[in-house]
PDB file of C-alpha atoms in Angstrom:
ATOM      1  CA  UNK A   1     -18.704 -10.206  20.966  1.00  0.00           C
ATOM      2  CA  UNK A   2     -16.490  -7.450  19.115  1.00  0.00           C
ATOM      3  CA  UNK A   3     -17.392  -5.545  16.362  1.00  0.00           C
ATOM      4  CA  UNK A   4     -14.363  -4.922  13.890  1.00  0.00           C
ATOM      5  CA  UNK A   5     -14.537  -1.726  11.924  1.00  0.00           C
ATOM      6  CA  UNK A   6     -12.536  -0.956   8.431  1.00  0.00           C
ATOM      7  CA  UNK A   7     -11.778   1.873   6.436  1.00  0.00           C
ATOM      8  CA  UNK A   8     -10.062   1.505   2.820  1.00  0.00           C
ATOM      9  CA  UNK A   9      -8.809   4.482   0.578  1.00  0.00           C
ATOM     10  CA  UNK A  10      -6.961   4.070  -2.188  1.00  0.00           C
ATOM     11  CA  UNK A  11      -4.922   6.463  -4.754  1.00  0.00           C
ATOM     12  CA  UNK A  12      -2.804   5.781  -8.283  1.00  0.00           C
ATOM     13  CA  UNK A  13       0.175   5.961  -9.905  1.00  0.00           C
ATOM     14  CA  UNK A  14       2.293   5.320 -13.032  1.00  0.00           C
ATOM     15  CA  UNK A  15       5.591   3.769 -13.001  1.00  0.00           C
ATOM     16  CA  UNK A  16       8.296   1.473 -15.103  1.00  0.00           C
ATOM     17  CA  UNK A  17       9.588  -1.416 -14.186  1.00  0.00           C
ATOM     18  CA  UNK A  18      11.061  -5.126 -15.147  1.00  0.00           C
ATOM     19  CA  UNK A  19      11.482  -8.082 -12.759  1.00  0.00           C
ATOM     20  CA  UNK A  20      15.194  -9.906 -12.605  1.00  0.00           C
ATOM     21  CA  UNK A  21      15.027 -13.567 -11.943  1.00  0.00           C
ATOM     22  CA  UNK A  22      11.711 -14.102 -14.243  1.00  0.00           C
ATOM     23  CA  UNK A  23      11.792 -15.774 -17.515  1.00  0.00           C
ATOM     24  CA  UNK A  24       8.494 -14.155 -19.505  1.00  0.00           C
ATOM     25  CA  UNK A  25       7.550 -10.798 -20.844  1.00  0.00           C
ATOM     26  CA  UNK A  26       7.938  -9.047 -17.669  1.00  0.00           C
ATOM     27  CA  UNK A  27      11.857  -9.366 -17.842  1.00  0.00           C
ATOM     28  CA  UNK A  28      11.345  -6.289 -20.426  1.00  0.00           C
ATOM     29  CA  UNK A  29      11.202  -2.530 -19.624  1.00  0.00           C
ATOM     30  CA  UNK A  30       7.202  -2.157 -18.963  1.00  0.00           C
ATOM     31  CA  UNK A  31       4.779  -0.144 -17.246  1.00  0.00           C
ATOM     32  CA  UNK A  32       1.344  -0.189 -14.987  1.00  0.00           C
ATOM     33  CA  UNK A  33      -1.253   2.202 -13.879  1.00  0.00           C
ATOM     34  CA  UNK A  34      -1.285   0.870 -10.571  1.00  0.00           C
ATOM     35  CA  UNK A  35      -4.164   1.246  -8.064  1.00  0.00           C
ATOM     36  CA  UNK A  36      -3.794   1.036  -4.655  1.00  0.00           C
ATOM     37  CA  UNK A  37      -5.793   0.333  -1.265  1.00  0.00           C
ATOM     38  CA  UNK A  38      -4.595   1.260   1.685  1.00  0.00           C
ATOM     39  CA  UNK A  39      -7.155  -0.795   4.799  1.00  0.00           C
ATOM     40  CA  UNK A  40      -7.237   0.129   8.258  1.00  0.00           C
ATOM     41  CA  UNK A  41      -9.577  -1.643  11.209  1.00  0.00           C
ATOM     42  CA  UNK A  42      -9.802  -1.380  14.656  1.00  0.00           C
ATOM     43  CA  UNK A  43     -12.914  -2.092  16.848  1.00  0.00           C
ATOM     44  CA  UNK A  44     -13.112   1.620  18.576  1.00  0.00           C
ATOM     45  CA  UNK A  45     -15.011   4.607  17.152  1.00  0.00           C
ATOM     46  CA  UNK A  46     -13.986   8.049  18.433  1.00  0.00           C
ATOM     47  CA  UNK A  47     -16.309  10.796  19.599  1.00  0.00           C
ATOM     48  CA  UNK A  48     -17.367  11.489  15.947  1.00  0.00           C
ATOM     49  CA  UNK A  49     -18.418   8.352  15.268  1.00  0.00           C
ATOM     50  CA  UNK A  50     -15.456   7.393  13.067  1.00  0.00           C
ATOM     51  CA  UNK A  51     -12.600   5.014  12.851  1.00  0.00           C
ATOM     52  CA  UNK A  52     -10.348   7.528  11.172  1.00  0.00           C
ATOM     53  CA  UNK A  53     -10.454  10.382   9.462  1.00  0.00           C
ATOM     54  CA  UNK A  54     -10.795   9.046   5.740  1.00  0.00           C
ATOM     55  CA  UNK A  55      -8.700  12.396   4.694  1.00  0.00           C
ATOM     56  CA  UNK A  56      -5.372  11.364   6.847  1.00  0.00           C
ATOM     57  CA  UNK A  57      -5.004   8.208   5.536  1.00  0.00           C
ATOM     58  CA  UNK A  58      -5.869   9.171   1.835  1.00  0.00           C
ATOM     59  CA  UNK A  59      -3.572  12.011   1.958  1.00  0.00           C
ATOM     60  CA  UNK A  60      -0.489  10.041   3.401  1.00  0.00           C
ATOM     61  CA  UNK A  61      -1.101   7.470   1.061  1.00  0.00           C
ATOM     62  CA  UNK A  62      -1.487   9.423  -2.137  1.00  0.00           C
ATOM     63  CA  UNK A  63       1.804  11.729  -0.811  1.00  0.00           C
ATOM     64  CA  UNK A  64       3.511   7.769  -0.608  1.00  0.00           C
ATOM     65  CA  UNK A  65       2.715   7.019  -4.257  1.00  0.00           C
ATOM     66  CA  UNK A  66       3.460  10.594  -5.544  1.00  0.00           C
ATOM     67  CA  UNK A  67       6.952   9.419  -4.790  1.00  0.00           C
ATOM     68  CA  UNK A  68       6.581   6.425  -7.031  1.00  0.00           C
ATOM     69  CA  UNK A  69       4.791   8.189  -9.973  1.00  0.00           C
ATOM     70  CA  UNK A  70       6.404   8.205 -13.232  1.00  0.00           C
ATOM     71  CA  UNK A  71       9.605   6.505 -12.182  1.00  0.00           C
ATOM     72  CA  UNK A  72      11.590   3.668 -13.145  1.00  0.00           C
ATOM     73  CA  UNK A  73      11.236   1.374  -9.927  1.00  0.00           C
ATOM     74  CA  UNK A  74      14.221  -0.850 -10.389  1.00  0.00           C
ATOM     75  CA  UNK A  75      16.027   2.894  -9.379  1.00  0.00           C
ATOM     76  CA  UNK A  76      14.951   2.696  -6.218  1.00  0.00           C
ATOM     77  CA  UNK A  77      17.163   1.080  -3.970  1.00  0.00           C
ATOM     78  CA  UNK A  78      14.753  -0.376  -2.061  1.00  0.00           C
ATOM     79  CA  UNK A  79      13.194  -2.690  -4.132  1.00  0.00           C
ATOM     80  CA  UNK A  80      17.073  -4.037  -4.954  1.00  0.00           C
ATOM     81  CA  UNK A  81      16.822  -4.477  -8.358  1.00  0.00           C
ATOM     82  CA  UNK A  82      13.350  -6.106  -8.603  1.00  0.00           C
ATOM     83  CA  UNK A  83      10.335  -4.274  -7.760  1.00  0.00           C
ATOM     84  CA  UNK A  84       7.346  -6.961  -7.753  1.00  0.00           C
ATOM     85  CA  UNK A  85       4.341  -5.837  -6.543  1.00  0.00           C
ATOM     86  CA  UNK A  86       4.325  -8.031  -3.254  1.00  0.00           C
ATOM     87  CA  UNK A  87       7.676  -5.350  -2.044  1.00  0.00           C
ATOM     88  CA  UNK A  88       5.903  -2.373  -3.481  1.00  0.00           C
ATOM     89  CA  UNK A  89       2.758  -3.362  -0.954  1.00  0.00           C
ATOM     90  CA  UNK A  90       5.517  -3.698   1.783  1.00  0.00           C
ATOM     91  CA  UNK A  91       7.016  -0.677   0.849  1.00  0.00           C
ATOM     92  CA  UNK A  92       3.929   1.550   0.957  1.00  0.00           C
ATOM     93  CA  UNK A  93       2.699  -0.084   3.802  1.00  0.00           C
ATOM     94  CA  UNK A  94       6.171   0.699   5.547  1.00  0.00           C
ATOM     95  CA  UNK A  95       6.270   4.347   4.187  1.00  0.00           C
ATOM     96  CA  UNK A  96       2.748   5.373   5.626  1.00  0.00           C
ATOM     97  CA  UNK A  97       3.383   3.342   8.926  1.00  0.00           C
ATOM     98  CA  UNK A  98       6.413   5.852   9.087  1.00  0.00           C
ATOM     99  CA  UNK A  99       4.681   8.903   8.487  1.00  0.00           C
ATOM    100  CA  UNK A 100       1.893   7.530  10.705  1.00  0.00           C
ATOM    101  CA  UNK A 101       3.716   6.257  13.753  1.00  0.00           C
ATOM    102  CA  UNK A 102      -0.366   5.659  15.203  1.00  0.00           C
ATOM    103  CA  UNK A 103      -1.384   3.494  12.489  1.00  0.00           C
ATOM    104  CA  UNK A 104       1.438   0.591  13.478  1.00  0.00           C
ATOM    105  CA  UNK A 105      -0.418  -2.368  14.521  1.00  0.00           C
ATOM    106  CA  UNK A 106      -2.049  -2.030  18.386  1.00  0.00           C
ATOM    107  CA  UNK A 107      -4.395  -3.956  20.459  1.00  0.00           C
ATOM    108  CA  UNK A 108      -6.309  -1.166  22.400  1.00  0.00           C
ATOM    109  CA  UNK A 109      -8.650  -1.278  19.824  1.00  0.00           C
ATOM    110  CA  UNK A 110      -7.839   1.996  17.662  1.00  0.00           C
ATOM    111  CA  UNK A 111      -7.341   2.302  14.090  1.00  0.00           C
ATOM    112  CA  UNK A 112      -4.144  -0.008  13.021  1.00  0.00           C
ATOM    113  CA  UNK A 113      -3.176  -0.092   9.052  1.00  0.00           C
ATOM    114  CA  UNK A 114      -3.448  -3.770   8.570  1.00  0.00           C
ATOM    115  CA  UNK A 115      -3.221  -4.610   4.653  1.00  0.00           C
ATOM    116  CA  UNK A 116      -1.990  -2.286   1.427  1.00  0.00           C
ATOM    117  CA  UNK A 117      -3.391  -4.027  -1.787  1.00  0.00           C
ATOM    118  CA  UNK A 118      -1.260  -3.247  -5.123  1.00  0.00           C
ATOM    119  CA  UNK A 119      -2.764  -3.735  -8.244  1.00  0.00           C
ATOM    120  CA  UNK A 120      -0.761  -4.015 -11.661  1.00  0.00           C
ATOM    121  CA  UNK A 121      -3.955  -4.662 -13.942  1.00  0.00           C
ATOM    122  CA  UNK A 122      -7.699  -5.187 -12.568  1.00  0.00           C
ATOM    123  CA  UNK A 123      -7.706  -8.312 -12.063  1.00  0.00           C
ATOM    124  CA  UNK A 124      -3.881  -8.634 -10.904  1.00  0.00           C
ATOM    125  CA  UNK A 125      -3.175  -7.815  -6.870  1.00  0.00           C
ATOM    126  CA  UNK A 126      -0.567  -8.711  -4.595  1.00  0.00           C
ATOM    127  CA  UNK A 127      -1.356  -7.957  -0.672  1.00  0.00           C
ATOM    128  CA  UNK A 128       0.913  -7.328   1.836  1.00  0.00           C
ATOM    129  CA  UNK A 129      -0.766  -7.782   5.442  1.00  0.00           C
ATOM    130  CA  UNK A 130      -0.242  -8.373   8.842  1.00  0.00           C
TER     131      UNK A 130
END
C-alpha cells in the first residue's frame, strides 16, 4: 500500500475583471477578493520529516498573485480577453510550475503541484488539476 501525502497553502489578491461571451452581470467591470490554494502531494518525506517546505511554496505562490493584485485582468494578455477563474487556476498553476521547475508533475514519489483552487466568493471555486 502507498501512503499519499499533501500540503496546501494558499495567499490573496484583489483584481478587476469582466467575462466576454457571457450574458449576466459579470459582462460588467467587477471585482473579487480572491483566495487561493495552491496543493502539492507526493508519497516521499525527506530527512525532516516533510513533504515540502510549507515556506517555498507559500512564497512562490503569494510572489504569483502579487502580480495579479489590483489589476484589471482582461489586460493581461494571457487570459485573451476573458479571464474566468478556470484560466486564472491554469495560469497560477503554470507560473509557479515555472518558477518551480521541481514541482512539475513526477512519479518518483516527491512533492509534485497537482491542483491550484481559485476562489471568486466563498462558496464559488474553479480548480485546475492534473
Amino acid at each position: 500500500m502507498s501512503f499519499m501525502f499533501e500540503v496546501r497553502v494558499e495567499a490573496d489578491f484583489a483584481a478587476a475583471h469582466f467575462l466576454k461571451n457571457y450574458n449576466g452581470k459579470c459582462e460588467n467591470l467587477h471585482g473579487h477578493n480572491y483566495k487561493v490554494y495552491a496543493h502539492a502531494k507526493g508519497t516521499q518525506l525527506d530527512e525532516g520529516g516533510m513533504l515540502l517546505d510549507f515556506s517555498i511554496l507559500k512564497n512562490t505562490l503569494r510572489q504569483v498573485c502579487k502580480g495579479l493584485d489590483h489589476t484589471c485582468l482582461n489586460d493581461m494578455e494571457v487570459f485573451k480577453q476573458n479571464p474566468s477563474a478556470e484560466r486564472i487556476a491554469f495560469y497560477i498553476y503554470s507560473k509557479i510550475t515555472d518558477l518551480l521547475p521541481e514541482l512539475k508533475e513526477r512519479d518518483d514519489g516527491k512533492a509534485f503541484l497537482y491542483a491550484v483552487d481559485v476562489f471568486e466568493t466563498e462558496g464559488s471555486r474553479a480548480r485546475y488539476c492534473i
